[in-house]
mmCIF file of C-alpha atoms in Angstrom:
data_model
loop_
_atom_site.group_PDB
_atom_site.id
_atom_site.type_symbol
_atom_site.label_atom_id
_atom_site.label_comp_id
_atom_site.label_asym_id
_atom_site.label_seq_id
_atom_site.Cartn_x
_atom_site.Cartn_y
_atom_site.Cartn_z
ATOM 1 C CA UNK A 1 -13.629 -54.238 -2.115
ATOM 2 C CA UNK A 2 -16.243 -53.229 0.921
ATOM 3 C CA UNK A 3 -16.372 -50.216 2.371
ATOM 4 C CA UNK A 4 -16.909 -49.903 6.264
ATOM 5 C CA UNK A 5 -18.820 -46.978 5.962
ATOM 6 C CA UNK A 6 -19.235 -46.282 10.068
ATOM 7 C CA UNK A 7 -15.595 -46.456 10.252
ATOM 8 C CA UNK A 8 -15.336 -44.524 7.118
ATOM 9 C CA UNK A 9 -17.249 -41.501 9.177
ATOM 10 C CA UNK A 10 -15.945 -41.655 12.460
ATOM 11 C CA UNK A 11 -11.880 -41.478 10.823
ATOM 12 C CA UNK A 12 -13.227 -38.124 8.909
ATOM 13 C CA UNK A 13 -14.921 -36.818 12.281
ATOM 14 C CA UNK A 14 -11.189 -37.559 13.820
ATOM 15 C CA UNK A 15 -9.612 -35.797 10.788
ATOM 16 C CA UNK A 16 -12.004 -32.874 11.509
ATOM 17 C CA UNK A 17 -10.854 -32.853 14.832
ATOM 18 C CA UNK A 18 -7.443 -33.108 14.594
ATOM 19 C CA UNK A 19 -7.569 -29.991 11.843
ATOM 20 C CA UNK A 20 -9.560 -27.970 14.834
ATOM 21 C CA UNK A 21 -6.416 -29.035 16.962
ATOM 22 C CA UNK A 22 -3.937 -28.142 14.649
ATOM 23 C CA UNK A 23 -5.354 -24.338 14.026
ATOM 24 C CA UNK A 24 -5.019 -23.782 18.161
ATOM 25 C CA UNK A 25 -1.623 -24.642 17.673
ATOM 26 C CA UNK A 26 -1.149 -22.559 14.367
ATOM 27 C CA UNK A 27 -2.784 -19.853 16.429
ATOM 28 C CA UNK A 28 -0.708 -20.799 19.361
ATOM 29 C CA UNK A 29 2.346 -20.248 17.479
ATOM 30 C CA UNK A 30 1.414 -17.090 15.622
ATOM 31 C CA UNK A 31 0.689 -15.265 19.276
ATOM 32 C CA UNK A 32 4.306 -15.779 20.441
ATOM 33 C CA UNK A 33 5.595 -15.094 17.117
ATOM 34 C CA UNK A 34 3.997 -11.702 17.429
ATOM 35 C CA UNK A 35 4.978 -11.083 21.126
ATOM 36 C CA UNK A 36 8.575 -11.403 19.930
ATOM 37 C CA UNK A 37 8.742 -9.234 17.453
ATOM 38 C CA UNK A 38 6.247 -6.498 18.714
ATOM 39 C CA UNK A 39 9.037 -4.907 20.637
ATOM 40 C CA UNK A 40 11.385 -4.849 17.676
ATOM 41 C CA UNK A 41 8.750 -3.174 15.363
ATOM 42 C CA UNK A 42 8.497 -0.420 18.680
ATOM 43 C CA UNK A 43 11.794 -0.177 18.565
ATOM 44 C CA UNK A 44 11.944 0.339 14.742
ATOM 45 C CA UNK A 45 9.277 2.494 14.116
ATOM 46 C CA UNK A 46 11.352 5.217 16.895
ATOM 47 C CA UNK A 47 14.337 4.866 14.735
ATOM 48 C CA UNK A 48 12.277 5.451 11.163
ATOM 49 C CA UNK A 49 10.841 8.625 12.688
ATOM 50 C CA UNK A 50 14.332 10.016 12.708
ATOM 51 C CA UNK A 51 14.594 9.678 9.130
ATOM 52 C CA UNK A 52 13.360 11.686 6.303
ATOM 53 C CA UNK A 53 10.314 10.755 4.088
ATOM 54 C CA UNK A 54 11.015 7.186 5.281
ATOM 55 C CA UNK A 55 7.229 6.154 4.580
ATOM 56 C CA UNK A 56 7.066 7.930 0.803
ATOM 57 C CA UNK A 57 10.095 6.169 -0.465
ATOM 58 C CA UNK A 58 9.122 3.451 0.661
ATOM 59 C CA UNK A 59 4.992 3.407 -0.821
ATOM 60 C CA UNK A 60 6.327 4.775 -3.687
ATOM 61 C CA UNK A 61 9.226 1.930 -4.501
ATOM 62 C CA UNK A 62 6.515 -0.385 -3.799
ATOM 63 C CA UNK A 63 5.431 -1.093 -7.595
ATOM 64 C CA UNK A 64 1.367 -1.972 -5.937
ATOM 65 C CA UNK A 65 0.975 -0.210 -3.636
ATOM 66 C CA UNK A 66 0.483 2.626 -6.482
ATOM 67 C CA UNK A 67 -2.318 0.278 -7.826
ATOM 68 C CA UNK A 68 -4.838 1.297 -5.378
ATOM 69 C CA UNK A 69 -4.674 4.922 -5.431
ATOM 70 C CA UNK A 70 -4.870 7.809 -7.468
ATOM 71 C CA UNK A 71 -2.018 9.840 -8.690
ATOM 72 C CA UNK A 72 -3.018 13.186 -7.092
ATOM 73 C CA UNK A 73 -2.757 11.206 -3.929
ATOM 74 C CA UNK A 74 0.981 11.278 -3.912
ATOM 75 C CA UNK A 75 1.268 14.752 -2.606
ATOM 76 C CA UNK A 76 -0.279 13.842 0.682
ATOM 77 C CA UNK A 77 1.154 10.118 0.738
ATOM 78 C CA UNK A 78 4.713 12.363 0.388
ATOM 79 C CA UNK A 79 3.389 13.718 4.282
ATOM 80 C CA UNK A 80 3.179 10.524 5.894
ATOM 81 C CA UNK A 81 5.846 11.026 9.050
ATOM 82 C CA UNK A 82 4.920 7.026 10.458
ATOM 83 C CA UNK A 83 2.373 4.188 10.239
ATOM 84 C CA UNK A 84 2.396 1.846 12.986
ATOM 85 C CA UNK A 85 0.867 -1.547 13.145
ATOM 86 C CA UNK A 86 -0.672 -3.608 16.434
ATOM 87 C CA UNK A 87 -2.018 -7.068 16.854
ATOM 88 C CA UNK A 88 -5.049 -6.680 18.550
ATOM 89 C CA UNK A 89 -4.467 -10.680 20.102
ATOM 90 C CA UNK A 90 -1.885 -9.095 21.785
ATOM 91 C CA UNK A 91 -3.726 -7.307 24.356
ATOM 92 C CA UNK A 92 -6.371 -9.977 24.172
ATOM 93 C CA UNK A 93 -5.219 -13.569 23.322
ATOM 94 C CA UNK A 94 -8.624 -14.724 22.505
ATOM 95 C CA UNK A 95 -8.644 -12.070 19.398
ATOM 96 C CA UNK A 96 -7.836 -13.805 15.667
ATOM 97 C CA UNK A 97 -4.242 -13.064 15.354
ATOM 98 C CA UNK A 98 -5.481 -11.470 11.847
ATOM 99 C CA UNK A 99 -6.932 -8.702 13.330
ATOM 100 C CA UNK A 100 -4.814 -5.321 13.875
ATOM 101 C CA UNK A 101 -5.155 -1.786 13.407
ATOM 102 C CA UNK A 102 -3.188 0.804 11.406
ATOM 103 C CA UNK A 103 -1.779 4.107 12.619
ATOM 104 C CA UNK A 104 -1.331 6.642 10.045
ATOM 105 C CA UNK A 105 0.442 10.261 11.195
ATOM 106 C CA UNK A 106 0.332 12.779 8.438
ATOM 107 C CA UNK A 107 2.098 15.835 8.249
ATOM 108 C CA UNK A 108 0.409 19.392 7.294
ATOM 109 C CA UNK A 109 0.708 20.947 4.371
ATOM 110 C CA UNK A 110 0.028 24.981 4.623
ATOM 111 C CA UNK A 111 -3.154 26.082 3.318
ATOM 112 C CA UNK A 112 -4.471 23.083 2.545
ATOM 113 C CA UNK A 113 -3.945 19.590 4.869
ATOM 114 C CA UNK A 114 -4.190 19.411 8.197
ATOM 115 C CA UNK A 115 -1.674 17.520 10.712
ATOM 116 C CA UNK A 116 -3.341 14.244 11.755
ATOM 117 C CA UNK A 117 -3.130 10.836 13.139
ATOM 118 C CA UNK A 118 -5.618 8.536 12.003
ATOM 119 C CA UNK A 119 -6.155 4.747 13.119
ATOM 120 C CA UNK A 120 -8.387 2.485 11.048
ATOM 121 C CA UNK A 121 -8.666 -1.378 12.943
ATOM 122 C CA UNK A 122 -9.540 -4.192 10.954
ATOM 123 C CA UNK A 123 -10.880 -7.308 11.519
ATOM 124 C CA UNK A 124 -11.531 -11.156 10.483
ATOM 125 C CA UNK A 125 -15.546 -11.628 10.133
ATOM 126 C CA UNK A 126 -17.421 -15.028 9.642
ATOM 127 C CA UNK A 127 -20.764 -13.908 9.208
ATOM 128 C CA UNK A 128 -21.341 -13.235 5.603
ATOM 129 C CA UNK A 129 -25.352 -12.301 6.147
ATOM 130 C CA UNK A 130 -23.493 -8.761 6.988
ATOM 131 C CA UNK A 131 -22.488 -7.922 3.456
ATOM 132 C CA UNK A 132 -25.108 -5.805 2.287
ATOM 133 C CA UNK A 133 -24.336 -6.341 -1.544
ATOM 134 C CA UNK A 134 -24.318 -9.238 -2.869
ATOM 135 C CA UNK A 135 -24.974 -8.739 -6.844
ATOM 136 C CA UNK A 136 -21.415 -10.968 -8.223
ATOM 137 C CA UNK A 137 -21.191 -13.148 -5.037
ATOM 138 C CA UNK A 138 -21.540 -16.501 -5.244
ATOM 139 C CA UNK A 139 -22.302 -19.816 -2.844
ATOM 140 C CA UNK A 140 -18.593 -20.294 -3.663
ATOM 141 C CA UNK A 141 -17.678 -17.482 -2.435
ATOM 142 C CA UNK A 142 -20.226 -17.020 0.747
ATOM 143 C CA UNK A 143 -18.542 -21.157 1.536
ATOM 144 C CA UNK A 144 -14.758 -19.729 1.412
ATOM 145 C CA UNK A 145 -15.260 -16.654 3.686
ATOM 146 C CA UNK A 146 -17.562 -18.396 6.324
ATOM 147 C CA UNK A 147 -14.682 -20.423 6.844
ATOM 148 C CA UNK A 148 -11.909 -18.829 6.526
ATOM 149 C CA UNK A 149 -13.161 -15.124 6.958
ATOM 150 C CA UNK A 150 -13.026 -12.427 5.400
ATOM 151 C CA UNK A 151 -11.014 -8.891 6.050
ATOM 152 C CA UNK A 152 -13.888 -5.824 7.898
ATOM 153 C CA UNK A 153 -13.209 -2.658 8.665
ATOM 154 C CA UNK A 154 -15.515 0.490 10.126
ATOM 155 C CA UNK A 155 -15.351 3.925 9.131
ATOM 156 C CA UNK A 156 -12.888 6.496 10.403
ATOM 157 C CA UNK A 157 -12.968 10.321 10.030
ATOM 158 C CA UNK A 158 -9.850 11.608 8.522
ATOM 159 C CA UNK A 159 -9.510 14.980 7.126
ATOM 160 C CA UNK A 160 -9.357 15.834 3.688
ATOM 161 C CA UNK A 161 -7.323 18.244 1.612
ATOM 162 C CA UNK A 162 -8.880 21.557 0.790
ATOM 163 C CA UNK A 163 -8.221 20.710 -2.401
ATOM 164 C CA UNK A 164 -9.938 17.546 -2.826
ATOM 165 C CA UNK A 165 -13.196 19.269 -1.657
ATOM 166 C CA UNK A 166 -14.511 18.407 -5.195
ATOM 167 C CA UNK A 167 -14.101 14.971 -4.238
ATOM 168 C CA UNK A 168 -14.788 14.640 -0.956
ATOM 169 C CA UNK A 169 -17.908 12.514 -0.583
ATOM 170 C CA UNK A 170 -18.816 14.260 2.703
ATOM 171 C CA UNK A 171 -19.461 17.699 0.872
ATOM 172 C CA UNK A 172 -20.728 16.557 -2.192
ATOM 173 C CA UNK A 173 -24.646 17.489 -1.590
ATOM 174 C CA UNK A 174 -25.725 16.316 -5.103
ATOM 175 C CA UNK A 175 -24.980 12.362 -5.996
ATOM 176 C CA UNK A 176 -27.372 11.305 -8.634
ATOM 177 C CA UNK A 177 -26.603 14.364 -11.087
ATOM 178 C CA UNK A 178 -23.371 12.835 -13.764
ATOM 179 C CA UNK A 179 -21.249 15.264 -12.246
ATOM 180 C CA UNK A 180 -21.736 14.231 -8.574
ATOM 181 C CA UNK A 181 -21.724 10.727 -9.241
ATOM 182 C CA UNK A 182 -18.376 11.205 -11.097
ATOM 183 C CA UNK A 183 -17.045 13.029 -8.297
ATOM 184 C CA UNK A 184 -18.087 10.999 -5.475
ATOM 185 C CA UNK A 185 -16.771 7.808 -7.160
ATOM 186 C CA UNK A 186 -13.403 9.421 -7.558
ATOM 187 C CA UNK A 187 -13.475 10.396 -4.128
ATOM 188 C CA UNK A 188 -14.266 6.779 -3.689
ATOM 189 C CA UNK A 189 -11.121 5.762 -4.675
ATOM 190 C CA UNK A 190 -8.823 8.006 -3.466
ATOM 191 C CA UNK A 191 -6.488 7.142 -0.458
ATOM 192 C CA UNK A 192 -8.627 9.162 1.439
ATOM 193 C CA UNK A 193 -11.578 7.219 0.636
ATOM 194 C CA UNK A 194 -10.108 3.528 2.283
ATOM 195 C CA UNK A 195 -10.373 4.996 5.621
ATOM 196 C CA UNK A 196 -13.941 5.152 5.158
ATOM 197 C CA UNK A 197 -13.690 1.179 3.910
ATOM 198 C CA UNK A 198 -15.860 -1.293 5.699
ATOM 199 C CA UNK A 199 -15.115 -4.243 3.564
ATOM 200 C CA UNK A 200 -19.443 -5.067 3.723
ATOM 201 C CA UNK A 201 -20.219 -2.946 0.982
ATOM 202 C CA UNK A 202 -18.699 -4.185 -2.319
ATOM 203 C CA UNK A 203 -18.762 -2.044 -5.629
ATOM 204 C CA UNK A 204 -20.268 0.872 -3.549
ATOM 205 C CA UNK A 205 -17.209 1.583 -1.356
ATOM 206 C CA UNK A 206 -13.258 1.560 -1.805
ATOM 207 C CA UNK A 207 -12.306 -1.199 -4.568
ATOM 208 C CA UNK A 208 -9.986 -3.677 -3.390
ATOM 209 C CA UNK A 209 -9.834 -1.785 0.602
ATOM 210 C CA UNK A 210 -8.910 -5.477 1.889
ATOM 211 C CA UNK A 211 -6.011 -5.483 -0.576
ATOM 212 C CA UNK A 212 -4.668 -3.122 0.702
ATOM 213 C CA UNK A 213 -4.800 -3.472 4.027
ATOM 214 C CA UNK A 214 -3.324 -6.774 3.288
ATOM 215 C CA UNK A 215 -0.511 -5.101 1.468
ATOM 216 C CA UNK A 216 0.202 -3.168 4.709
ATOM 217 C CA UNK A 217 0.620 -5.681 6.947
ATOM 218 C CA UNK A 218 1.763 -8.617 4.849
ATOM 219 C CA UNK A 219 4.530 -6.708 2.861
ATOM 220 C CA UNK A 220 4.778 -2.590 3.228
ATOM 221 C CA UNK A 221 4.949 -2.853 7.167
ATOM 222 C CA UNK A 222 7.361 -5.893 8.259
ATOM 223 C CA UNK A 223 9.681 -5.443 4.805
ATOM 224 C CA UNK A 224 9.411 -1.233 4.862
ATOM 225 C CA UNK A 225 13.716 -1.209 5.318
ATOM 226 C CA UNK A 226 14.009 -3.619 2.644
ATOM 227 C CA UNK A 227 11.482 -1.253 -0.199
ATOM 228 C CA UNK A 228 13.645 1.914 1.676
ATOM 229 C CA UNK A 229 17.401 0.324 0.899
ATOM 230 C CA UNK A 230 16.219 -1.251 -2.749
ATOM 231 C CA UNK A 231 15.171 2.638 -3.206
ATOM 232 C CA UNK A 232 18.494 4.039 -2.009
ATOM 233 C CA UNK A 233 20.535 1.824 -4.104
ATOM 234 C CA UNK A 234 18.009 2.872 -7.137
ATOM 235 C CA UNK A 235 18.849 6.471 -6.862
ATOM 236 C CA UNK A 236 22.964 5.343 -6.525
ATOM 237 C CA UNK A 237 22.647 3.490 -10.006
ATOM 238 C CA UNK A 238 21.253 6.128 -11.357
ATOM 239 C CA UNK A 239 23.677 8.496 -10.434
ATOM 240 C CA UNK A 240 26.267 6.251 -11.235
ATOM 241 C CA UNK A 241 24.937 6.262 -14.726
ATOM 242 C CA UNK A 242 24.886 9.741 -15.109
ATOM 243 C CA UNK A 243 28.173 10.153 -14.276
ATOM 244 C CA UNK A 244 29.717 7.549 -16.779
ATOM 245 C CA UNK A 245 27.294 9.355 -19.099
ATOM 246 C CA UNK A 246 29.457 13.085 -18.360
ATOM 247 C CA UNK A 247 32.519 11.470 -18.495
ATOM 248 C CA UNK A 248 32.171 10.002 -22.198
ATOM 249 C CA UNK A 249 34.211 12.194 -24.403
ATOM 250 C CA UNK A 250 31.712 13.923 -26.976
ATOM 251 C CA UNK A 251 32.481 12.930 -30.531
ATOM 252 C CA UNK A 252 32.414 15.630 -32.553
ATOM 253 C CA UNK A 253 32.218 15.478 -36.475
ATOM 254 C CA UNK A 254 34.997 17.703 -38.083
ATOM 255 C CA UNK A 255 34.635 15.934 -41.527
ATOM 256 C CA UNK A 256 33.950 18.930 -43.383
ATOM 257 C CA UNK A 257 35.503 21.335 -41.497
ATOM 258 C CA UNK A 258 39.170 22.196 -41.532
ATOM 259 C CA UNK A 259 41.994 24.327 -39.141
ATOM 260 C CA UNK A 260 43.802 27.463 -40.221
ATOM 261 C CA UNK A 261 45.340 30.113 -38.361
ATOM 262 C CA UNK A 262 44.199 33.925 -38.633
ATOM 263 C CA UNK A 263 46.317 36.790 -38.902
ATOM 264 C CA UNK A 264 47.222 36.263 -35.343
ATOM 265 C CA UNK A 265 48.228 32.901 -34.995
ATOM 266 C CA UNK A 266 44.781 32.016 -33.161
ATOM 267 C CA UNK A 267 43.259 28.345 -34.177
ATOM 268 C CA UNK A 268 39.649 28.732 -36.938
ATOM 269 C CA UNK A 269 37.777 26.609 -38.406
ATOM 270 C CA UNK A 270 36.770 26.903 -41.475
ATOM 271 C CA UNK A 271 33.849 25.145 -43.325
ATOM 272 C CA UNK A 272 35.679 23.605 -46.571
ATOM 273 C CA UNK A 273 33.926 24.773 -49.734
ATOM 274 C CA UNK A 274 32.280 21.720 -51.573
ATOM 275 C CA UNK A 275 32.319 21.724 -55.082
#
């Protein structure tokens, strides 16, 4: 069997073509998706706001999201009042629909957090000459996010707890002692230490920060009522447990005791003598 090897190459210059075409309309279709529900997510982040500790619920029934941070960091994840999310394509059409930023508002917490509101943006980036290091990458990998990108972020300032001053890789003067390194690596890691994520610097910077963000705005963010309800009816089973549990009547072993009555006609037990 002969191969036409011009036709051959001009059929797989077509296909390439027609796979350019259908991305537009993937991309196309993804803008008006978003333009439809944007208003509903407006609408629904107003009516969260009106209920309490909406936001820790639901990052704490999420059984990942507690994967990327570090225990301590549930006191100050229990102070999130809202995140937000906004497609950046839809103030600009010409933006990947993948990129978006992320609006955290924090509550205080007296004598040692401050009240905030923090926005991080992130964003799809071809160029992999930008990631600055490259010790476990491969061609493979370099190949894969050249074409289909990979998640970037810059730096935001955010204010840490008092009490994380330890940890806080802006006042830790001394890095290369054990101590500071230790420190500044579990800094690193808290949820404090994503916002300062840039996605360029892997091993040296928040692990996993693209997972994250991805967990955001893939699962956390559009299915929040969903994590909130599955919480709700969580806390009903339980209760409903615990209630069967009190009304069990307690079993009590009487084997080797026996009833008499006293002088006055009052009910005592006795323990029976054993022989």
């Amino acid at each position: 069997m002969s191969i036409d090897i011009e036709k051959t190459s001009e059929a797989l210059e077509a296909l390439a073509s027609w796979e350019d075409g259908m991305e537009e309309v993937e991309k196309d279709v993804e803008l008006f998706r978003l333009r439809k529900v944007a208003p509903l997510y407006e609408r629904r982040n107003v009516l969260i706001k009106d209920i309490p500790g909406f936001w820790s619920i639901v990052l704490n029934q999420h059984s990942d999201f507690a994967n990327y941070v570090r225990a301590s960091d549930f006191k100050y994840i229990d102070a999130i009042k809202a995140i937000e999310i906004k497609w950046l394509c839809l103030d600009d059409s010409t933006v990947n629909p993948r990129n978006f930023e992320l609006t955290v508002e924090f509550n205080g917490i007296d004598g040692d957090f401050e009240k905030q509101i923090v926005t991080k943006v992130f964003e799809i980036e071809h160029d992999v000459s930008k990631i600055r290091y490259r010790e476990k990458r491969t061609e493979e990998d370099d190949a894969l996010d050249e074409e289909l990108g990979y998640l970037t972020s810059k730096p935001v300032d955010i204010k840490w707890p008092k009490s994380y001053d330890e940890i806080n890789p802006d006042l830790i003067t001394d890095k290369r002692s054990s101590v500071g390194k230790r420190n500044y690596r579990s800094g690193m890691k808290s949820f404090f230490g994503w916002f300062r994520w840039t996605g360029l610097k892997p091993g040296k910077e928040f692990p996993n920060g693209d997972g994250l963000a991805n967990l955001f705005i893939e699962e956390l963010y559009p299915y929040c009522i969903k994590y909130y309800t599955d919480a709700q009816r969580d806390v009903a089973d339980e209760s409903e447990s615990d209630e069967e549990a009190s009304d069990e009547p307690i079993q009590l072993d009487l084997s080797d005791k026996e009833e008499s009555e006293d002088e006055d006609g009052v009910l005592r037990s006795e323990k029976r003598r054993k022989l």
